[in-house]
Amino acid sequence: MTSDAGVNASRRAGVPPRTRRPGREAGQALTEYVAVIGLLLLIVGIVFAAATPVAADIGEQWLCAVDPIVKEEGAENCVDDDGGPGEPGDAPSPGDDYSPPSGDCEDDVTFDFVDRPDSQWDTAVVQIDCVWYPGPTICFSANMPDGHLDRDTEDQVYLESEIQDFVDCVLDGRGEPKDDPNDESCVNTMPTSEEFDEDAPPKVQVGCREYPVPKGCEAEWAAYKDAEPGKERAARSGELANCITEKYKSMEPTCVVQATGHVDSSEIQFLFFRWGDSNGTLIEKLGDGRIRIHILTGVEVGAGVSGSDVGGSPVSFDIAGITGYGTDKTYEFTDMQKAQDWINWYKRYDLAKSIVYSGGGRNCPPNMSYCPPPPDHMPDIGDVQDLQDEEPEHHELAEADSDIKKVKLKGGLSLTGKNGPFSLTGSVEGGYEGEVQVEDRRWSDGSRTATYTSSDIGGFLIGASLGGKKPFTKDKDGKETSSGSGSGSGSVGMEWKGTTSTTAAWDKEGKLSKLIISMDDQVMRTLAKAGIDLSVALPYGFAVNGGYSSSEEEGTISKRELIIDFNQYPELREKLGPKIDEVFPRDKEGNLVKDDVEINGQDEEGGELFEAAEDYANVRELTYDATRSTEGGSGGLTWQGLDLFKVSFTSVDEEQILSESSFEVTDVDGNKQKVSPAPQCKAKDFEQPPAYYSDDFSDPPTQMGPQSHDIGTEYVDNKSPKFTEGTYPGTDYDGDVPGDRAERVHSLLDEYSAAFPDKNILVVKDFGNFNFSGLFGFVHLATVDGMDVIGINQGTVKNKGDGGWINWGFTGNYDYDPDTKTVKFKQP
C-alpha cells in the first residue's frame, strides 16, 4: 500500500536540497504518537493531533489538537480563557516573518481540520509536499510557526522553506519498512493518506513493520478505507494505527529470544549460575531488549513430574516454560549491564548471608554436599545489612510458586491411531493418572497467570479438556478418527515425548484476558507417529496437513502457541470462561487452587475451543537453536539427553536462541495472514516508564531461605524499634504486662493509641506473617514480650498467618476485609 510522492527538493525556491526517504507515503509519519508504544513500536510520547472542539477559538485549536483517546497530560487546560498562548499580542503579527504562500502544494505547508462526525473533536491535519498527514502536537509545541495562533484557519498556510524545522519534525522517521524496528528512518511511519489497492489484503505500515489489520479493528479500517484520499484519509490513519497497536499488544505475549542459565561475572554473558543444592537462575532476553532474571528455589520439587524433560532433571529451561522448581522471583532490567550489576551484587549478598546465618566459617547450609572455600574476609551481620542497603537498581516483576499435582482421566476417552492403541504404548482410558506442574504467577501490576505444564500426556489432556469430548476437536465429518470409546492396554505415556503447556491469564481487575496453549514439536511428532490425523485431532494452528513436518536437526527445538485474546474478542469470555474457571479454579484472592485436575472424558461436551480457534485464535511459532553442555566431569555434552544437574557442582551452560518466529492472525476480512518475525520477537526497544526502577531492598531468596514478603510489598523488619526503655517503651505506662497474649494486644493498642494519637496502631506477633505495602509514616515503635507495636499513617497490611487477638490487633482509621485478613489504614 504505497505510492510515490514525486517530491523534488530543487523546486523549493531558496531551499537547499534535503534528503528524503523514497516512497514515504507508504505510511504517513507522525513525529510523536502517544498511543503507539511498547510492543509495536513508535516512540513513547508521540501523539497524533486529532482534535479540537468545533466551536473552539482559533487560538485554542492547535494547542488542543490532541485526540481524546491519547490526550496529552495538561491538555484539559488548553481552553482557559484567562490568557495564555494564543492571546493577541503574544507573538508577532501574521506576515512579520513570512512571505505569502506560492499557491503550489509542492512549496507550501497548509494546516486544516477534518470533521469527526462521531466526536465533538475535529482532527488536525497538515499538507506538506502535496501529501496530507495527521498533525503531530509535539511538532506544534516544539516548532510552531511564530504567530500561528493569531491567524485565521484559512490563513494558516506557509512557504515550506520558512518553517523548515516544523516540516522536518513532521517528516522525520517516515521511511519504508525495515528489518530493524528501531531504525530511525521509519519509526514514525503511519498508514498512508494516499490511494492504495483496496482489493489487496488489509495490511498497513505502522512504524517499521507492515501489519495485517486484525479482527477487532473493523470500524477503524472501514472509516480509513472509505475516506477520500488526502486529508480525509490522513485524519483516519491515526485511529487505525491506534487500534492496530492496541490489538497486537494485547494479542501476543512477550517473546523470549534468548534463554540461558548462568551469569559469568567476568564479562557480560549468561551461563548457568547455581546457588545451593536446590537453587538456580534462568536469564531471558526479550524481543524488545529487556532482560529477566528468575531466581529459582526448591528445584527438587520437579523430580516427581512425569516425562523425559520435566521429570528427567530437577529443573529444565524448556521452551514451554520453567519446570521443576518450587518458587520463582523474577526481576526485570532494561539492559544487560544493569542485569549484570544486580547479579554481581546478588552473589555477594547470598554468600555473605549464607556464612553469617550458618554460624560462620561456611558459605553454604550444613546439608549441602560441597562447600566452596570461604572468602578472604569473613562477613558478619553488619556486612549483610550493608549489602541490603547497596542493592543496585532493579525492577521486581513477578513471583510464582509451583507444585506437582495429578491429572486424572475418568471415562472412555481413548487416543488411538492407524497403528492401533499401542502406538502410544497404550491408549488413554478410564483410570489414567499423570502428573503436571501447576504454577501460580503474580505480576507486580496486579495481573495473574496460572499454568499447567508437563511432558507427560496428562499435560496434553488438560488442553484437550478445554476443547470438549475429543482432544481439542470437534470432528466436522462426524467420523471417529482420533478419539472415541475404544479400549487398549499398556503403560500409558511411556512413549510420549514433548511438553504441553496451558496458561490462563487475568488482568489486574481479575478479568479473564488470555488463554494460551503451547505444544512443542515433539508432541506433534509423537501424535503423528502414532497415526493420529493432526488435521482432525488438533485445532487451527497446530494441525499440519499431510502429517507433521518440522526440522529434526540436532539442537533445534520449536513450539506453537494457540492464543485466544479475550480483550480482542470479549464475547468469548462468556462462552469459554466457565470451562476455564473449572480447569483453573481460584479462591477469593485470585490465587490458583492447586488441586489435582480431574477430566471426565465421557461427560465433556462440545468442541467449543476448536470452533473458537478456527474463528478467533492467533498462532505463534517459535524455533530455537539449543545447546546444553557442562564444564568438567562430562564436558562437551549436547543438549539432547543431558540430565541437568546430574553431576554435582558442575557449571552447566544451557542456552536457547531464537532463530525463526511467525505470528498468524485473522484479519478484518476473516482471512489468515502471517507476520514474520513475530512482532514481540523483534520489537522496538523497551522504554522504561517513570519509577520503573527501585533501589529499596527487594529481599531476594537466598540459600538460607525464601524471601519474607510478596511481590509489590515493602521490606520491613523488627530489628530496630524506635523506643526500647520502659514497660511499654515510648509511653508513660508503668503497669504490668498482661500474661495472656490477647489481653496484651488489647492493652498495647489502648496505651499506644493514647500516646500516639496521630498514628494508626498495629500490633503483630510475627513480622514474617505479614505483608506491608503503600506505607506512609511507618514506625516500628517498640517490642513488648514478643509483640511488635507499629505506628502507621496509611498503608495496607495483610495477615498471611492465623488471625485472632493472640496474633494481631489494630486500631485507628481503617477499612478491614475479614475474608482476606487485609486492613487498609487511612490518615488518622
PDB file of N, CA and C in Angstrom, residues 640-686:
ATOM      1  N   GLN A 640      20.830 -32.665  23.932  1.00  0.00           N
ATOM      2  CA  GLN A 640      19.985 -33.845  23.852  1.00  0.00           C
ATOM      3  C   GLN A 640      20.432 -34.890  24.860  1.00  0.00           C
ATOM      4  N   GLY A 641      19.534 -35.269  25.731  1.00  0.00           N
ATOM      5  CA  GLY A 641      19.795 -36.367  26.652  1.00  0.00           C
ATOM      6  C   GLY A 641      20.556 -36.001  27.896  1.00  0.00           C
ATOM      7  N   LEU A 642      21.011 -34.763  28.022  1.00  0.00           N
ATOM      8  CA  LEU A 642      21.764 -34.404  29.219  1.00  0.00           C
ATOM      9  C   LEU A 642      20.826 -34.200  30.394  1.00  0.00           C
ATOM     10  N   ASP A 643      21.090 -34.852  31.494  1.00  0.00           N
ATOM     11  CA  ASP A 643      20.312 -34.682  32.703  1.00  0.00           C
ATOM     12  C   ASP A 643      20.900 -33.502  33.457  1.00  0.00           C
ATOM     13  N   LEU A 644      20.231 -32.373  33.389  1.00  0.00           N
ATOM     14  CA  LEU A 644      20.729 -31.167  34.032  1.00  0.00           C
ATOM     15  C   LEU A 644      20.933 -31.401  35.526  1.00  0.00           C
ATOM     16  N   PHE A 645      22.073 -30.957  36.052  1.00  0.00           N
ATOM     17  CA  PHE A 645      22.462 -31.123  37.458  1.00  0.00           C
ATOM     18  C   PHE A 645      22.847 -32.568  37.793  1.00  0.00           C
ATOM     19  N   LYS A 646      22.998 -33.416  36.805  1.00  0.00           N
ATOM     20  CA  LYS A 646      23.326 -34.810  37.099  1.00  0.00           C
ATOM     21  C   LYS A 646      24.669 -34.906  37.805  1.00  0.00           C
ATOM     22  N   VAL A 647      25.629 -34.095  37.367  1.00  0.00           N
ATOM     23  CA  VAL A 647      26.940 -34.061  38.007  1.00  0.00           C
ATOM     24  C   VAL A 647      26.942 -32.898  38.990  1.00  0.00           C
ATOM     25  N   SER A 648      27.145 -33.204  40.273  1.00  0.00           N
ATOM     26  CA  SER A 648      27.072 -32.155  41.293  1.00  0.00           C
ATOM     27  C   SER A 648      28.144 -31.098  41.069  1.00  0.00           C
ATOM     28  N   PHE A 649      27.725 -29.840  41.217  1.00  0.00           N
ATOM     29  CA  PHE A 649      28.620 -28.699  41.180  1.00  0.00           C
ATOM     30  C   PHE A 649      29.432 -28.612  39.899  1.00  0.00           C
ATOM     31  N   THR A 650      28.789 -28.967  38.823  1.00  0.00           N
ATOM     32  CA  THR A 650      29.363 -28.761  37.504  1.00  0.00           C
ATOM     33  C   THR A 650      28.729 -27.511  36.919  1.00  0.00           C
ATOM     34  N   SER A 651      29.528 -26.663  36.320  1.00  0.00           N
ATOM     35  CA  SER A 651      28.978 -25.474  35.692  1.00  0.00           C
ATOM     36  C   SER A 651      28.265 -25.887  34.410  1.00  0.00           C
ATOM     37  N   VAL A 652      27.002 -25.583  34.341  1.00  0.00           N
ATOM     38  CA  VAL A 652      26.184 -26.007  33.203  1.00  0.00           C
ATOM     39  C   VAL A 652      25.810 -24.797  32.364  1.00  0.00           C
ATOM     40  N   ASP A 653      25.958 -24.937  31.078  1.00  0.00           N
ATOM     41  CA  ASP A 653      25.572 -23.884  30.146  1.00  0.00           C
ATOM     42  C   ASP A 653      24.441 -24.434  29.282  1.00  0.00           C
ATOM     43  N   GLU A 654      23.219 -23.958  29.534  1.00  0.00           N
ATOM     44  CA  GLU A 654      22.080 -24.368  28.722  1.00  0.00           C
ATOM     45  C   GLU A 654      21.516 -23.122  28.072  1.00  0.00           C
ATOM     46  N   GLU A 655      21.502 -23.088  26.758  1.00  0.00           N
ATOM     47  CA  GLU A 655      21.138 -21.870  26.063  1.00  0.00           C
ATOM     48  C   GLU A 655      20.182 -22.176  24.921  1.00  0.00           C
ATOM     49  N   GLN A 656      19.218 -21.268  24.740  1.00  0.00           N
ATOM     50  CA  GLN A 656      18.286 -21.354  23.621  1.00  0.00           C
ATOM     51  C   GLN A 656      18.232 -19.979  22.961  1.00  0.00           C
ATOM     52  N   ILE A 657      18.481 -19.946  21.657  1.00  0.00           N
ATOM     53  CA  ILE A 657      18.494 -18.693  20.911  1.00  0.00           C
ATOM     54  C   ILE A 657      17.463 -18.782  19.799  1.00  0.00           C
ATOM     55  N   LEU A 658      16.571 -17.808  19.753  1.00  0.00           N
ATOM     56  CA  LEU A 658      15.514 -17.806  18.753  1.00  0.00           C
ATOM     57  C   LEU A 658      16.109 -17.640  17.360  1.00  0.00           C
ATOM     58  N   SER A 659      15.730 -18.532  16.451  1.00  0.00           N
ATOM     59  CA  SER A 659      16.216 -18.439  15.077  1.00  0.00           C
ATOM     60  C   SER A 659      15.115 -18.048  14.096  1.00  0.00           C
ATOM     61  N   GLU A 660      13.863 -18.436  14.380  1.00  0.00           N
ATOM     62  CA  GLU A 660      12.751 -18.102  13.499  1.00  0.00           C
ATOM     63  C   GLU A 660      11.497 -17.874  14.344  1.00  0.00           C
ATOM     64  N   SER A 661      10.598 -17.035  13.823  1.00  0.00           N
ATOM     65  CA  SER A 661       9.317 -16.835  14.501  1.00  0.00           C
ATOM     66  C   SER A 661       8.297 -16.333  13.494  1.00  0.00           C
ATOM     67  N   SER A 662       7.041 -16.598  13.784  1.00  0.00           N
ATOM     68  CA  SER A 662       5.951 -16.063  12.973  1.00  0.00           C
ATOM     69  C   SER A 662       4.719 -15.916  13.850  1.00  0.00           C
ATOM     70  N   PHE A 663       3.814 -15.043  13.413  1.00  0.00           N
ATOM     71  CA  PHE A 663       2.583 -14.783  14.154  1.00  0.00           C
ATOM     72  C   PHE A 663       1.457 -14.718  13.139  1.00  0.00           C
ATOM     73  N   GLU A 664       0.509 -15.639  13.241  1.00  0.00           N
ATOM     74  CA  GLU A 664      -0.594 -15.707  12.296  1.00  0.00           C
ATOM     75  C   GLU A 664      -1.853 -15.160  12.954  1.00  0.00           C
ATOM     76  N   VAL A 665      -2.489 -14.195  12.271  1.00  0.00           N
ATOM     77  CA  VAL A 665      -3.669 -13.542  12.824  1.00  0.00           C
ATOM     78  C   VAL A 665      -4.820 -13.642  11.831  1.00  0.00           C
ATOM     79  N   THR A 666      -6.019 -13.421  12.344  1.00  0.00           N
ATOM     80  CA  THR A 666      -7.194 -13.311  11.496  1.00  0.00           C
ATOM     81  C   THR A 666      -7.449 -11.839  11.223  1.00  0.00           C
ATOM     82  N   ASP A 667      -7.486 -11.456   9.940  1.00  0.00           N
ATOM     83  CA  ASP A 667      -7.643 -10.041   9.627  1.00  0.00           C
ATOM     84  C   ASP A 667      -9.120  -9.641   9.605  1.00  0.00           C
ATOM     85  N   VAL A 668      -9.375  -8.365   9.312  1.00  0.00           N
ATOM     86  CA  VAL A 668     -10.734  -7.835   9.376  1.00  0.00           C
ATOM     87  C   VAL A 668     -11.654  -8.449   8.316  1.00  0.00           C
ATOM     88  N   ASP A 669     -11.054  -9.079   7.294  1.00  0.00           N
ATOM     89  CA  ASP A 669     -11.852  -9.775   6.281  1.00  0.00           C
ATOM     90  C   ASP A 669     -12.105 -11.233   6.638  1.00  0.00           C
ATOM     91  N   GLY A 670     -11.581 -11.680   7.803  1.00  0.00           N
ATOM     92  CA  GLY A 670     -11.774 -13.066   8.220  1.00  0.00           C
ATOM     93  C   GLY A 670     -10.766 -14.027   7.640  1.00  0.00           C
ATOM     94  N   ASN A 671      -9.716 -13.517   7.007  1.00  0.00           N
ATOM     95  CA  ASN A 671      -8.689 -14.375   6.418  1.00  0.00           C
ATOM     96  C   ASN A 671      -7.468 -14.447   7.325  1.00  0.00           C
ATOM     97  N   LYS A 672      -6.666 -15.513   7.156  1.00  0.00           N
ATOM     98  CA  LYS A 672      -5.455 -15.682   7.939  1.00  0.00           C
ATOM     99  C   LYS A 672      -4.295 -14.991   7.232  1.00  0.00           C
ATOM    100  N   GLN A 673      -3.549 -14.204   7.996  1.00  0.00           N
ATOM    101  CA  GLN A 673      -2.325 -13.583   7.488  1.00  0.00           C
ATOM    102  C   GLN A 673      -1.202 -13.828   8.488  1.00  0.00           C
ATOM    103  N   LYS A 674      -0.001 -13.987   7.964  1.00  0.00           N
ATOM    104  CA  LYS A 674       1.149 -14.305   8.813  1.00  0.00           C
ATOM    105  C   LYS A 674       2.153 -13.156   8.793  1.00  0.00           C
ATOM    106  N   VAL A 675       2.676 -12.837   9.981  1.00  0.00           N
ATOM    107  CA  VAL A 675       3.718 -11.827  10.145  1.00  0.00           C
ATOM    108  C   VAL A 675       4.986 -12.546  10.591  1.00  0.00           C
ATOM    109  N   SER A 676       6.100 -12.271   9.922  1.00  0.00           N
ATOM    110  CA  SER A 676       7.359 -12.900  10.309  1.00  0.00           C
ATOM    111  C   SER A 676       8.491 -11.874  10.171  1.00  0.00           C
ATOM    112  N   PRO A 677       9.298 -11.691  11.227  1.00  0.00           N
ATOM    113  CA  PRO A 677       9.203 -12.336  12.533  1.00  0.00           C
ATOM    114  C   PRO A 677       7.988 -11.850  13.318  1.00  0.00           C
ATOM    115  N   ALA A 678       7.619 -12.602  14.353  1.00  0.00           N
ATOM    116  CA  ALA A 678       6.503 -12.208  15.207  1.00  0.00           C
ATOM    117  C   ALA A 678       6.811 -10.846  15.825  1.00  0.00           C
ATOM    118  N   PRO A 679       5.804  -9.952  15.919  1.00  0.00           N
ATOM    119  CA  PRO A 679       6.056  -8.592  16.401  1.00  0.00           C
ATOM    120  C   PRO A 679       6.788  -8.512  17.730  1.00  0.00           C
ATOM    121  N   GLN A 680       6.400  -9.353  18.691  1.00  0.00           N
ATOM    122  CA  GLN A 680       7.038  -9.287  20.001  1.00  0.00           C
ATOM    123  C   GLN A 680       8.445  -9.869  19.990  1.00  0.00           C
ATOM    124  N   CYS A 681       8.775 -10.641  18.962  1.00  0.00           N
ATOM    125  CA  CYS A 681      10.100 -11.268  18.907  1.00  0.00           C
ATOM    126  C   CYS A 681      11.147 -10.340  18.313  1.00  0.00           C
ATOM    127  N   LYS A 682      10.702  -9.311  17.615  1.00  0.00           N
ATOM    128  CA  LYS A 682      11.618  -8.300  17.103  1.00  0.00           C
ATOM    129  C   LYS A 682      10.909  -6.968  17.205  1.00  0.00           C
ATOM    130  N   ALA A 683      10.897  -6.425  18.398  1.00  0.00           N
ATOM    131  CA  ALA A 683      10.109  -5.235  18.703  1.00  0.00           C
ATOM    132  C   ALA A 683      11.013  -4.036  18.937  1.00  0.00           C
ATOM    133  N   LYS A 684      10.387  -2.867  18.950  1.00  0.00           N
ATOM    134  CA  LYS A 684      11.134  -1.659  19.263  1.00  0.00           C
ATOM    135  C   LYS A 684      11.647  -1.744  20.688  1.00  0.00           C
ATOM    136  N   ASP A 685      12.833  -1.195  20.917  1.00  0.00           N
ATOM    137  CA  ASP A 685      13.445  -1.266  22.238  1.00  0.00           C
ATOM    138  C   ASP A 685      12.483  -0.739  23.301  1.00  0.00           C
ATOM    139  N   PHE A 686      12.421  -1.464  24.400  1.00  0.00           N
ATOM    140  CA  PHE A 686      11.573  -1.081  25.530  1.00  0.00           C
ATOM    141  C   PHE A 686      12.073   0.229  26.124  1.00  0.00           C
TER     142      PHE A 686
END
